mmCIF file of C-alpha atoms in Angstrom:
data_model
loop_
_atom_site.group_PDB
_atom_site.id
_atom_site.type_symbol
_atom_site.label_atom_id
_atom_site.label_comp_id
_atom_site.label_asym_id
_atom_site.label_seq_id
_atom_site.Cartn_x
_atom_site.Cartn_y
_atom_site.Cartn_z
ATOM 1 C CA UNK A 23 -52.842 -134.245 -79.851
ATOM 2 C CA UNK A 24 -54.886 -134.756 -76.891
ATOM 3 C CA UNK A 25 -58.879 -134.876 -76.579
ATOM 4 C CA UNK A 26 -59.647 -132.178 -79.502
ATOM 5 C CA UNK A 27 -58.208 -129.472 -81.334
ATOM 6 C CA UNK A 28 -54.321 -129.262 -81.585
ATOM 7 C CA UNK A 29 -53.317 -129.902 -77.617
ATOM 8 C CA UNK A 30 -54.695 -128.906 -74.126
ATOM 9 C CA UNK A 31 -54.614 -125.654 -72.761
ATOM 10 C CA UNK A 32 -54.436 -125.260 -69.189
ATOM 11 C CA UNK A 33 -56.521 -122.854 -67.423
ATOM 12 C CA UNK A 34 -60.055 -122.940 -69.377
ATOM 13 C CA UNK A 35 -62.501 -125.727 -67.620
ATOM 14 C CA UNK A 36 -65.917 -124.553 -67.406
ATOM 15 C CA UNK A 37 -67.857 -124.745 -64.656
ATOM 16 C CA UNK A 38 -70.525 -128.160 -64.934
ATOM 17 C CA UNK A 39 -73.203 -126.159 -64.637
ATOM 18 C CA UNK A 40 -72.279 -124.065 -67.675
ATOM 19 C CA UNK A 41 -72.828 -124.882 -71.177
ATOM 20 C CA UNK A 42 -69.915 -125.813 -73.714
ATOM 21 C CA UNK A 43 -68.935 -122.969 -76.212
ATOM 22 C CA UNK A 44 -67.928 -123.722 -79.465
ATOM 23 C CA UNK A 45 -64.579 -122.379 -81.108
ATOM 24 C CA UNK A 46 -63.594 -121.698 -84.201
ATOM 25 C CA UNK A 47 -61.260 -124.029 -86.208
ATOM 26 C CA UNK A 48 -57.363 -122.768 -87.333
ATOM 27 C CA UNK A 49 -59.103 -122.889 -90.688
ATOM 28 C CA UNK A 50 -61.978 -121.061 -90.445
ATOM 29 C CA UNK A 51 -59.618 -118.449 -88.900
ATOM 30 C CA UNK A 52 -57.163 -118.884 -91.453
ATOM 31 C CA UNK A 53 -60.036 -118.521 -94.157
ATOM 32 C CA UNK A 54 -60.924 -115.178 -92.792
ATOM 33 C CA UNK A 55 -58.196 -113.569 -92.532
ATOM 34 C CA UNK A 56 -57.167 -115.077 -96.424
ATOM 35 C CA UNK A 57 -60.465 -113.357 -97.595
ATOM 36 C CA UNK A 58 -59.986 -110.220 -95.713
ATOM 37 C CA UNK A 59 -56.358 -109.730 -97.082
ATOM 38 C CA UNK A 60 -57.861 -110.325 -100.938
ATOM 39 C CA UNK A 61 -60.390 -108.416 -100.527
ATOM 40 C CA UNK A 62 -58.305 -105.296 -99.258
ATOM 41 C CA UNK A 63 -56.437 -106.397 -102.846
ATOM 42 C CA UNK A 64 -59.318 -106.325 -104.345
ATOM 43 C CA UNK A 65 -61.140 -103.178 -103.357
ATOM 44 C CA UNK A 66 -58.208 -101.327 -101.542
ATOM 45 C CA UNK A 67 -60.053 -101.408 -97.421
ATOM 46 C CA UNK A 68 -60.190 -104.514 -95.160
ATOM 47 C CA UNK A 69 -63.407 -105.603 -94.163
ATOM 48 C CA UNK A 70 -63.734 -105.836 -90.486
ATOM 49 C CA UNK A 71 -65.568 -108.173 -89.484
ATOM 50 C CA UNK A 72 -64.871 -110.732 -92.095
ATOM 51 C CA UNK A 73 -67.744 -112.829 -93.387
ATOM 52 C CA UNK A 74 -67.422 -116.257 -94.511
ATOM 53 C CA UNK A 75 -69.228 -119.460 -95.834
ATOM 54 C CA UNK A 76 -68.255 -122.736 -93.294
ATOM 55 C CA UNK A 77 -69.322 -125.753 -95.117
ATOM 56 C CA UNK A 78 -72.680 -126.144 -93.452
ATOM 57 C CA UNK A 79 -73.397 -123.179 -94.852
ATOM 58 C CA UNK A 80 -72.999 -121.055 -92.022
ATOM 59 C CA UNK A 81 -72.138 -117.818 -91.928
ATOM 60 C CA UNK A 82 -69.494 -116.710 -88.933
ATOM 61 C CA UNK A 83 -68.395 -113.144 -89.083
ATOM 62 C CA UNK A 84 -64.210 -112.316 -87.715
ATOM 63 C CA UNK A 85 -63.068 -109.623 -86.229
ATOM 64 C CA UNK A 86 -59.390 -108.735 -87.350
ATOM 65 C CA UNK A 87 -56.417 -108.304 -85.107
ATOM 66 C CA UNK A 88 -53.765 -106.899 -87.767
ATOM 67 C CA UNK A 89 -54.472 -105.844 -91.320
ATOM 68 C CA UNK A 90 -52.230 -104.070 -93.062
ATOM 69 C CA UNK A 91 -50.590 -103.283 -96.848
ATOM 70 C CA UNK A 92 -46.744 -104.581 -97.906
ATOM 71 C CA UNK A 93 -44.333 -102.974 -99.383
ATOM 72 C CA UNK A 94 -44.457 -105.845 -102.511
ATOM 73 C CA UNK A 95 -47.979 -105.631 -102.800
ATOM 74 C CA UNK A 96 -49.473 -108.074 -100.860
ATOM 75 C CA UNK A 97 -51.871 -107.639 -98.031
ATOM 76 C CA UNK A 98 -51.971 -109.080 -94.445
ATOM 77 C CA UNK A 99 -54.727 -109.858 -92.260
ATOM 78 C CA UNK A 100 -55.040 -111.853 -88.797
ATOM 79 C CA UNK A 101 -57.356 -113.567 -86.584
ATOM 80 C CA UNK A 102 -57.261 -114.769 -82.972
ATOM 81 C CA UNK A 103 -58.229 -117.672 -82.980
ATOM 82 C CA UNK A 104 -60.976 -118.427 -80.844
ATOM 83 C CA UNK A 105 -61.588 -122.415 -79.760
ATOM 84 C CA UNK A 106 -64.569 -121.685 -77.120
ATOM 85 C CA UNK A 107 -64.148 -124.308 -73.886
ATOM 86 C CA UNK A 108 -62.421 -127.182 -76.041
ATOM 87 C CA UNK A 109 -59.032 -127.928 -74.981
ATOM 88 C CA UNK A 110 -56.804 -126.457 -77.555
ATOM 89 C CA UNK A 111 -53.362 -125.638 -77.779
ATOM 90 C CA UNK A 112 -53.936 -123.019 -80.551
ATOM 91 C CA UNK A 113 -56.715 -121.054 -78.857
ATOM 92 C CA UNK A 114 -55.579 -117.768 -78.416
ATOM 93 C CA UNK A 115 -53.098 -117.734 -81.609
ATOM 94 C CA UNK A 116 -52.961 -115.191 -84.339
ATOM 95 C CA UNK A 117 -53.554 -116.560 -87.664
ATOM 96 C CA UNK A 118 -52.357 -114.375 -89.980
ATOM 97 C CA UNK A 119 -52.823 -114.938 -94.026
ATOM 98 C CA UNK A 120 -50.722 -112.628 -96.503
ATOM 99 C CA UNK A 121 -51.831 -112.976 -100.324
ATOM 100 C CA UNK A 122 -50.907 -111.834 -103.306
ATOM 101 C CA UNK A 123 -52.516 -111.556 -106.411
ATOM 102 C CA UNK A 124 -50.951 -113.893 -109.046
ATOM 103 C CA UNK A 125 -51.812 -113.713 -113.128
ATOM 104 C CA UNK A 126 -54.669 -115.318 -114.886
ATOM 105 C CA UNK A 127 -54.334 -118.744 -114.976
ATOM 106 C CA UNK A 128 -52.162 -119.169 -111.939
ATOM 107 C CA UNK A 129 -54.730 -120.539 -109.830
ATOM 108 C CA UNK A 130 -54.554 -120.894 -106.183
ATOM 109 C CA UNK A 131 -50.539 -121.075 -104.640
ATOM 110 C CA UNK A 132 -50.883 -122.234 -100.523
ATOM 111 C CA UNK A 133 -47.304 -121.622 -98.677
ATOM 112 C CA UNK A 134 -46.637 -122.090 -95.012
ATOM 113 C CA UNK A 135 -45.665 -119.242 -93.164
ATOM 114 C CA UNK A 136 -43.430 -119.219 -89.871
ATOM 115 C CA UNK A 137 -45.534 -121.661 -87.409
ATOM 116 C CA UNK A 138 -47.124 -123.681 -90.221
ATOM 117 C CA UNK A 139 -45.612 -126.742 -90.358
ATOM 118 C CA UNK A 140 -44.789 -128.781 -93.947
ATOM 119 C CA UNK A 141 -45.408 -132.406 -94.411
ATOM 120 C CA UNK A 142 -42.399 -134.515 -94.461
ATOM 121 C CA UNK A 143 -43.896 -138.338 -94.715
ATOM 122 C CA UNK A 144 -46.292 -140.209 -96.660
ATOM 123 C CA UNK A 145 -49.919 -140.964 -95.510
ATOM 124 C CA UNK A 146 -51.136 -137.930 -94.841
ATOM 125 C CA UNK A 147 -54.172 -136.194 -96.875
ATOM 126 C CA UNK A 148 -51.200 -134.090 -98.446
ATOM 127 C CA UNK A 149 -48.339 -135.474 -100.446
ATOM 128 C CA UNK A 150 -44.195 -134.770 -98.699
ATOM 129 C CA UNK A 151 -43.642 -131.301 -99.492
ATOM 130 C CA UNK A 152 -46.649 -129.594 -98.893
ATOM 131 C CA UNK A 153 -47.388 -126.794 -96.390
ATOM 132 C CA UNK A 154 -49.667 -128.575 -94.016
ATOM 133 C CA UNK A 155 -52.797 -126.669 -94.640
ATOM 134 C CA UNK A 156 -55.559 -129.027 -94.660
ATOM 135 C CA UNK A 157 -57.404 -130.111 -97.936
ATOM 136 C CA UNK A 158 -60.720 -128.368 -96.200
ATOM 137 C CA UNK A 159 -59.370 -125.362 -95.444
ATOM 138 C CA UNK A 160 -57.815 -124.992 -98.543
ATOM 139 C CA UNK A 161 -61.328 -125.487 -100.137
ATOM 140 C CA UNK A 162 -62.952 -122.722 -97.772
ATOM 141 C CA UNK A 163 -59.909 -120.633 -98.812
ATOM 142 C CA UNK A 164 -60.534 -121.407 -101.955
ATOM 143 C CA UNK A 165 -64.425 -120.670 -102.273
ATOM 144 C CA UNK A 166 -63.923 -117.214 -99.868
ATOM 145 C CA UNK A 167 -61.385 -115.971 -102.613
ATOM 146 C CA UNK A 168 -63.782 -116.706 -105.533
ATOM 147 C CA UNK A 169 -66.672 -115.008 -103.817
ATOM 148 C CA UNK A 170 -64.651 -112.052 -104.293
ATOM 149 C CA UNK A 171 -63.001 -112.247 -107.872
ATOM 150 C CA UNK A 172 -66.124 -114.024 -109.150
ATOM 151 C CA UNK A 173 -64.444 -117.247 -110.377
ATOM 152 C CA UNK A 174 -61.958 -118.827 -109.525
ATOM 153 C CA UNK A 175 -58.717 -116.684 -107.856
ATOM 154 C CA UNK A 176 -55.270 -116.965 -109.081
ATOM 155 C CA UNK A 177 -52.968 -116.122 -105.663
ATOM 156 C CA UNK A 178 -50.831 -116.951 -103.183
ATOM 157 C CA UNK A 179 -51.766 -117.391 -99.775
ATOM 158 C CA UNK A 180 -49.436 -117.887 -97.041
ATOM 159 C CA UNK A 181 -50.181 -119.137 -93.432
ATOM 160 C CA UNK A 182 -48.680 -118.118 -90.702
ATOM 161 C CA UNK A 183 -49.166 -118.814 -86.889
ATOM 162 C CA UNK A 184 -46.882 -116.816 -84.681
ATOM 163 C CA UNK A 185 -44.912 -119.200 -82.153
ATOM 164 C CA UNK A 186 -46.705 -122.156 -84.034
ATOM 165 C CA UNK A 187 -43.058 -124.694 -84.162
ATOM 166 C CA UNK A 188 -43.275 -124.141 -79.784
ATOM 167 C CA UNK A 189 -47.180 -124.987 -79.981
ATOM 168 C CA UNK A 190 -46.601 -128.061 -82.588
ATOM 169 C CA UNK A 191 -44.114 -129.778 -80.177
ATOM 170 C CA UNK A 192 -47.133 -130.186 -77.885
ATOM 171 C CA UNK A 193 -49.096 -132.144 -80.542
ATOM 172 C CA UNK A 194 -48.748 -135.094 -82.655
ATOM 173 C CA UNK A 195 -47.174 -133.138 -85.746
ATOM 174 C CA UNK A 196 -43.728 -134.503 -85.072
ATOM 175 C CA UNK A 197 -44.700 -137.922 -84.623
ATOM 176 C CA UNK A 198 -46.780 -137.613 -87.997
ATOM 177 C CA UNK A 199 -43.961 -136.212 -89.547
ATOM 178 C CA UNK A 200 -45.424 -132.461 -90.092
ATOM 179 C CA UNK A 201 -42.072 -130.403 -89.582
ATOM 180 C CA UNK A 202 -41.793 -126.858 -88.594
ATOM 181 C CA UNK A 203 -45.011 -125.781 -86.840
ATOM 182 C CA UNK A 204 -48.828 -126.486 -87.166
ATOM 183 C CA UNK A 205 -51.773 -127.900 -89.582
ATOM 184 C CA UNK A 206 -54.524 -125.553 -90.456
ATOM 185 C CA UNK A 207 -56.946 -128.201 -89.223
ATOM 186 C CA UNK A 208 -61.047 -128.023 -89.383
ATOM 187 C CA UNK A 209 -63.692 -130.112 -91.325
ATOM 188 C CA UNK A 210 -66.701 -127.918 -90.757
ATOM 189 C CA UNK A 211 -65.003 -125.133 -89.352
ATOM 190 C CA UNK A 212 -66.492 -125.472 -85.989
ATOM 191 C CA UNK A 213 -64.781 -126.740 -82.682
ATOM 192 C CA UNK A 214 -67.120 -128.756 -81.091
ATOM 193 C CA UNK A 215 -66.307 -128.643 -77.007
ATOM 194 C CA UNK A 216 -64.216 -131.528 -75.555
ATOM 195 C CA UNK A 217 -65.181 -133.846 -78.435
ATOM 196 C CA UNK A 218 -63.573 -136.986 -79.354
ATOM 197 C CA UNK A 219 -63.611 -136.420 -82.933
ATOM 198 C CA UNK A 220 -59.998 -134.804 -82.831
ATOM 199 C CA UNK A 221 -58.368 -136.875 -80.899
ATOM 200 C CA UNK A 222 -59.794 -139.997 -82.666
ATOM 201 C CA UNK A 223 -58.675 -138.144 -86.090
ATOM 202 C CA UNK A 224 -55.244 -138.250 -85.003
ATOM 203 C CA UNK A 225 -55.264 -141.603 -84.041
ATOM 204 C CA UNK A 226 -56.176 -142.512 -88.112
ATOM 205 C CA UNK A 227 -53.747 -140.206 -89.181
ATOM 206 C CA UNK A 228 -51.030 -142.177 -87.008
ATOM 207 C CA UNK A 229 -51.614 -145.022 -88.346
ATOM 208 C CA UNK A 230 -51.977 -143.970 -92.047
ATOM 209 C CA UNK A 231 -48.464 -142.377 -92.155
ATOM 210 C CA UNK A 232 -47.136 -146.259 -89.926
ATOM 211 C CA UNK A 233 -48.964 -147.802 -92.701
ATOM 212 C CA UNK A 234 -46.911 -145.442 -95.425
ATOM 213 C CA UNK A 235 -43.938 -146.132 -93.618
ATOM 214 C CA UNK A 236 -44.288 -149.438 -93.950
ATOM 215 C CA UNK A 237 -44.413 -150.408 -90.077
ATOM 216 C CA UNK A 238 -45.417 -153.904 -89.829
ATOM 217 C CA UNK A 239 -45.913 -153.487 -85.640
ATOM 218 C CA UNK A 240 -48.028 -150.591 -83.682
ATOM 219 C CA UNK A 241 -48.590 -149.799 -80.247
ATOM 220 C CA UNK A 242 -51.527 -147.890 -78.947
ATOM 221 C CA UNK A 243 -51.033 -146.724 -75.313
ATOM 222 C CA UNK A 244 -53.035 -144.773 -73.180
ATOM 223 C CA UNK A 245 -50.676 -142.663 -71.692
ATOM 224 C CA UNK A 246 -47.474 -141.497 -71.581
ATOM 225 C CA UNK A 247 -45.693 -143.309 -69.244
ATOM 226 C CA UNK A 248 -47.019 -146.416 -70.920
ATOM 227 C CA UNK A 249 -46.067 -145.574 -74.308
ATOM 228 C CA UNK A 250 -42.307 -144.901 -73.457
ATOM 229 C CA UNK A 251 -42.660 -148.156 -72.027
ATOM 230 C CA UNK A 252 -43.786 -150.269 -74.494
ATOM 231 C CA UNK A 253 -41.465 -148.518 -77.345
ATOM 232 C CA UNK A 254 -38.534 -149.049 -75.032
ATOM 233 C CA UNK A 255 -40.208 -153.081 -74.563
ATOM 234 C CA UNK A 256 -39.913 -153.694 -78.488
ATOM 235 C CA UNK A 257 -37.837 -151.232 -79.583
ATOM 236 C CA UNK A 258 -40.133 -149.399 -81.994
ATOM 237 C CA UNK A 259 -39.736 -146.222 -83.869
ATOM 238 C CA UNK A 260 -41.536 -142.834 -83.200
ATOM 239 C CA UNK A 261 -44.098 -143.423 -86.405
ATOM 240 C CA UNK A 262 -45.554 -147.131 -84.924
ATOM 241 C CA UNK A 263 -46.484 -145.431 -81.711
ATOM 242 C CA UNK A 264 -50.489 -144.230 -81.582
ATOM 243 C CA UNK A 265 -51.800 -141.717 -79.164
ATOM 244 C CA UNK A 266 -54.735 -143.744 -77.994
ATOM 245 C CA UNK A 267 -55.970 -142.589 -74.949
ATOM 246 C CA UNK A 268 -58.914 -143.561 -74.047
ATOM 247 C CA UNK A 269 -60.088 -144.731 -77.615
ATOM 248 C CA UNK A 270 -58.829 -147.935 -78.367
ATOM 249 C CA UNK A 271 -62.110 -148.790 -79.546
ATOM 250 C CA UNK A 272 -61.466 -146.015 -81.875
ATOM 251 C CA UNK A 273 -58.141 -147.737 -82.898
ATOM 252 C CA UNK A 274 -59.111 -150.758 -83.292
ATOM 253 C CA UNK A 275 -61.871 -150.075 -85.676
ATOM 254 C CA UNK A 276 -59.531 -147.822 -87.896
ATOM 255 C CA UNK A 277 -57.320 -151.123 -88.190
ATOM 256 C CA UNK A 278 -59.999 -153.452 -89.076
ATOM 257 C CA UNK A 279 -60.345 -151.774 -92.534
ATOM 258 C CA UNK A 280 -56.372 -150.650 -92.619
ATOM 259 C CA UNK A 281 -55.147 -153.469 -90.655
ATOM 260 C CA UNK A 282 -51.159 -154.222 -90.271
ATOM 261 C CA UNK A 283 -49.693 -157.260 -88.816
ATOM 262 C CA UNK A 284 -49.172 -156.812 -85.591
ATOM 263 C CA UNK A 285 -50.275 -154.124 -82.831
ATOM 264 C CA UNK A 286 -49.982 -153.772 -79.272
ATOM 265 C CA UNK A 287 -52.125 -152.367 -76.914
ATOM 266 C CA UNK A 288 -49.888 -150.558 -73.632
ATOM 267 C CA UNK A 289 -51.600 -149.153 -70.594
ATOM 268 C CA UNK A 290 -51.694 -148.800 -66.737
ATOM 269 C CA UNK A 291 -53.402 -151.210 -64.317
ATOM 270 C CA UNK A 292 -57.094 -149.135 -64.234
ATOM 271 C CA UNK A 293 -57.350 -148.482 -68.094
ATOM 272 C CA UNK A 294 -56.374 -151.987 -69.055
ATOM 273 C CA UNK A 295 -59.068 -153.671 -66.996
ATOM 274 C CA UNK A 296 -61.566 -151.685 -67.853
ATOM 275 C CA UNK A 297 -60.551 -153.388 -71.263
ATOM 276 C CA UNK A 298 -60.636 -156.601 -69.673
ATOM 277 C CA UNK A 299 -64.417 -156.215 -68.269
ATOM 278 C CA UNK A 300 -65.292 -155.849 -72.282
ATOM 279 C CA UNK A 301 -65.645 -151.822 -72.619
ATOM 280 C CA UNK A 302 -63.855 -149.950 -75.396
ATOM 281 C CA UNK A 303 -63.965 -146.830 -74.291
ATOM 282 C CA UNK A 304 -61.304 -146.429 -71.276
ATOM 283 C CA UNK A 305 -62.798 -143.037 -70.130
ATOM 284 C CA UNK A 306 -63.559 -142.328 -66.653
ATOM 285 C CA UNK A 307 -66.848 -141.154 -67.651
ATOM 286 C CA UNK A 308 -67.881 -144.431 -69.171
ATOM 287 C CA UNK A 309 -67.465 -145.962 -65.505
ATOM 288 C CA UNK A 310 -65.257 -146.999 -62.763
ATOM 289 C CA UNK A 311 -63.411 -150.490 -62.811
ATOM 290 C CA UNK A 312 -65.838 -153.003 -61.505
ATOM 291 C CA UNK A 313 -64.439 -154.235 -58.282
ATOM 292 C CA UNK A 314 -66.378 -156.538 -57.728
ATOM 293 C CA UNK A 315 -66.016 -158.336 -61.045
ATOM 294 C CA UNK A 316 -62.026 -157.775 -60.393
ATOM 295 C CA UNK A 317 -62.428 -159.722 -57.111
ATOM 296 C CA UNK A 318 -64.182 -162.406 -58.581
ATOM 297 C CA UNK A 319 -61.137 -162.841 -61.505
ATOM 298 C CA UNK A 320 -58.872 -162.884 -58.584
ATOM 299 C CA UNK A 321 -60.680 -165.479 -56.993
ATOM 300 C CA UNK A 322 -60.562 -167.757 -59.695
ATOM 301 C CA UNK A 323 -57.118 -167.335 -59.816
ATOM 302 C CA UNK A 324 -56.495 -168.193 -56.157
ATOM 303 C CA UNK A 325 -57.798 -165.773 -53.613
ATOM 304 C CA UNK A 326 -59.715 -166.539 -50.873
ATOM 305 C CA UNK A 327 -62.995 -165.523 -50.130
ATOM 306 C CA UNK A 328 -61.462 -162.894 -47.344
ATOM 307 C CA UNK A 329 -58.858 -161.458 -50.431
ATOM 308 C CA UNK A 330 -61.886 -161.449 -52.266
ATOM 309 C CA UNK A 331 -64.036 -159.456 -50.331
ATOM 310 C CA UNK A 332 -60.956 -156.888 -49.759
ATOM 311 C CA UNK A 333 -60.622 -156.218 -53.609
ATOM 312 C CA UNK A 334 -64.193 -155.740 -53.982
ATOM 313 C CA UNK A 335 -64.473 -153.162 -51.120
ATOM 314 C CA UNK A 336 -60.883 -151.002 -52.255
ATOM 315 C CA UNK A 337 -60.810 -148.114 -52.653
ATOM 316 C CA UNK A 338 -59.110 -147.463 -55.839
ATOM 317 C CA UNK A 339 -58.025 -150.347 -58.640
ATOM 318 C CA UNK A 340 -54.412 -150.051 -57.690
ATOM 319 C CA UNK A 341 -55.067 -150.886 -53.893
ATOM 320 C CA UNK A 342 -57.096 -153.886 -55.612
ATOM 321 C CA UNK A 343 -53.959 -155.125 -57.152
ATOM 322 C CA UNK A 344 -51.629 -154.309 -54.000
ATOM 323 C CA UNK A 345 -53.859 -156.736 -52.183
ATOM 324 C CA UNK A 346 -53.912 -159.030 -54.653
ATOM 325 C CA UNK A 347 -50.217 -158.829 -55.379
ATOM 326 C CA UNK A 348 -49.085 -159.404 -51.553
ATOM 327 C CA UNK A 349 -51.056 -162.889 -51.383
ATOM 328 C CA UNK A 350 -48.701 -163.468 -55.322
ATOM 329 C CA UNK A 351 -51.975 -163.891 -56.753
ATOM 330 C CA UNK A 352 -51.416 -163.209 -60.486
ATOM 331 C CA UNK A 353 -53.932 -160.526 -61.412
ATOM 332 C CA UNK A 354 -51.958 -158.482 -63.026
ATOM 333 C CA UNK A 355 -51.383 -161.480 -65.764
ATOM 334 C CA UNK A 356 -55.354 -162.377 -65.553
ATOM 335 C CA UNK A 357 -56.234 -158.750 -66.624
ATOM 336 C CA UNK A 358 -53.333 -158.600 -69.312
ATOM 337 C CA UNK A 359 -55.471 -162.096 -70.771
ATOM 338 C CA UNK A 360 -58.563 -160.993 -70.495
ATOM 339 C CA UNK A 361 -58.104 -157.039 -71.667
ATOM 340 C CA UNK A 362 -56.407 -159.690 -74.695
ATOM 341 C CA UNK A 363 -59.266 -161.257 -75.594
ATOM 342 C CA UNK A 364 -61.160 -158.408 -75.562
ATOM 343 C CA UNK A 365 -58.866 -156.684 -78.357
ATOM 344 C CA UNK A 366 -58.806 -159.409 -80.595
ATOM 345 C CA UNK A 367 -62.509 -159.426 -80.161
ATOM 346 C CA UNK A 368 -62.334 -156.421 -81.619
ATOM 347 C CA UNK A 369 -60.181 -157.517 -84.392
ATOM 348 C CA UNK A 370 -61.220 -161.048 -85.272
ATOM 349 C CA UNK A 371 -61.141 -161.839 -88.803
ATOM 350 C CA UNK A 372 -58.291 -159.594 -90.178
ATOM 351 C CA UNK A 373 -55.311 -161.462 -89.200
ATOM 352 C CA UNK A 374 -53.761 -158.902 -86.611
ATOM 353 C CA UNK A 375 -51.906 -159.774 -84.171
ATOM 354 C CA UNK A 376 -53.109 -158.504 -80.775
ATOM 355 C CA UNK A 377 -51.044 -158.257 -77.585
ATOM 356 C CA UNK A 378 -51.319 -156.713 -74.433
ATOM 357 C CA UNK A 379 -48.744 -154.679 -72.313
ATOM 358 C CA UNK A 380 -49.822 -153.964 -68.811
ATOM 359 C CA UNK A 381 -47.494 -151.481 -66.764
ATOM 360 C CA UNK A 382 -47.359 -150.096 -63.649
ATOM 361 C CA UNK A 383 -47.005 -146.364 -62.663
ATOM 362 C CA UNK A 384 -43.519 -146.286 -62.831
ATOM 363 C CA UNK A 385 -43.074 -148.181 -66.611
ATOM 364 C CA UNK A 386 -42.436 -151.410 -64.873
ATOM 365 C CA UNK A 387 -43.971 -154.044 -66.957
ATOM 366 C CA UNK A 388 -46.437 -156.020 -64.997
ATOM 367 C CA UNK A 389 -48.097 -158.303 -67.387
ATOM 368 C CA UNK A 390 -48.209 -159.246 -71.001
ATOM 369 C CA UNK A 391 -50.685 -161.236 -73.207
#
């Protein structure tokens, strides 16, 4: 997954001038249309819009896009899912819930429909075998159904999302081992704008199923290019490769308290120095590469005061490294020892092993530390 949600969308940047609008989470969608469908069991109409209870105590009201009565008595109902101006795959997706009443005592069934994936590896907040439906969601289910019957429900509910499996390949449910289609995601039901919460979410998640696994070596890279790279480099299966991005603060903290023995940290000439001048956060909004700090690493390395001057006054950080390239000053390798230090920094104290992997545009590795 990329910076929230379940994916990026293309097509839905706001304007800077224009404020952020919050979404709605798969399972806050998911949880109205569950309570809509039990309460047409329940008292024969569907309400439209559906009210329900987020966890803050909010209280969002859905407007359905299908309802309808089955021939085996259960009801259907569906939302379209609406993720405001955060980049999310699943904005736009019907979310359809079909229950059935079950008898006294059952409790509370959850099934995945077509587009919900199921969870096939350990580590995740659900056990192999389950439909991935969030523990969260299944508690808002949960609580909308009991408004209704007064107590605790006894049903099934099952999830669907409509081309779901095609939307899941563009998130990190294969990777994580979540088969067949999507999670009903959300911890407060609310999708915050372009937040890093998501994306830094997925990043734990990764490493809790490589920790399941049993992986003993992990690469965070911040990119693609770079993380085909690096698990070509060492040969490492799909599960000991973490999405990173720009948060390898973010991963780096997670594996001080889960830590494994080894981990590498893969990434493009920019994005690594950045890491080398000390910052943890690789985003272009936390700053530019300092060139001038870069020309003063090449100089101690063996440029000249004219090379120097050059680096300090590019353009971009790859024309930096051209210039420093073409004199064979090894920059590349300074940046891959600093951006090193730096990650172990980060690290100290829990035995990790930290290396760095420093590629160039094309994959070709530049550097390592």
């Amino acid at each position: 997954m990329t910076a929230a949600g379940q994916g990026d969308k293309a097509g839905r940047v706001p304007q800077p001038d224009q404020p952020l609008r919050r979404g709605w989470t798969t399972g806050a969608c998911a949880t109205a249309a569950a309570k809509a469908a039990y309460a047409a069991l329940t008292h024969g109409a569907f309400p439209d819009p559906v009210e329900i209870t987020l966890p803050r105590g909010e209280r969002p009201a859905f407007a359905l896009a299908e309802s309808g009565f089955c021939a085996d008595g259960r009801a259907t109902a569906g939302v379209v899912k609406d993720a405001g101006d955060d980049p999310d795959v699943t904005h736009g997706a019907l979310i359809r819930a079909t229950v059935r009443k079950l008898p006294p005592g059952a409790g509370l069934v959850f099934r995945a429909g077509i587009g919900v994936g199921t969870v096939t590896l350990p580590g995740l907040p659900l056990p192999p075998g389950e439909p991935a439906i969030n523990p969260m969601p299944r508690a808002m289910i949960a609580a909308a159904l009991a408004e209704l019957a007064g107590g605790d429900a006894d049903a099934e509910v099952e999830i669907s999302i409509p081309g779901g499996e095609a939307m899941a390949q563009r998130t990190m449910n294969p990777r994580l081992g979540i088969l067949g289609g999507l999670s009903v995601l959300g911890t407060t039901g609310i999708v915050m704008p372009y937040s890093c919460s998501a994306w830094i979410h997925s990043i734990h998640r990764g490493i809790d199923v490589a920790r399941a696994a049993g992986l003993a070596h992990l690469a965070g890279a911040t990119g693609s290019t770079s993380e085909a790279a690096v698990q070509a480099l060492y040969g490492l299966p799909e599960q000991a490769l973490i999405d990173m991005g720009d948060f390898v603060g973010g991963m780096l903290k997670y594996l001080r308290a889960h830590p494994v023995p080894r981990v590498t940290v893969a990434g493009g000439l920019a994005k690594l120095t950045k890491l080398a001048q000390g910052r943890l956060d690789l985003h272009s909004r936390r700053g530019a590469v300092d060139l001038e700090a870069l020309a003063a690493l090449a100089q101690r390395h063996g440029a000249n005061a004219e090379l120097a001057a050059r680096i300090a006054a590019a353009n971009t950080a790859l024309e930096a490294f051209t210039l420093a390239m073409e004199k064979d000053i090894a920059l590349p390798q300074a940046v891959a020892t600093a951006a090193q230090a730096t990650a172990a920094a980060a690290v100290e104290g829990t035995g990790i092993a930290v290396d760095i992997a420093l590629f160039d545009r094309d994959g070709t590795l530049l550097a390592r530390a």
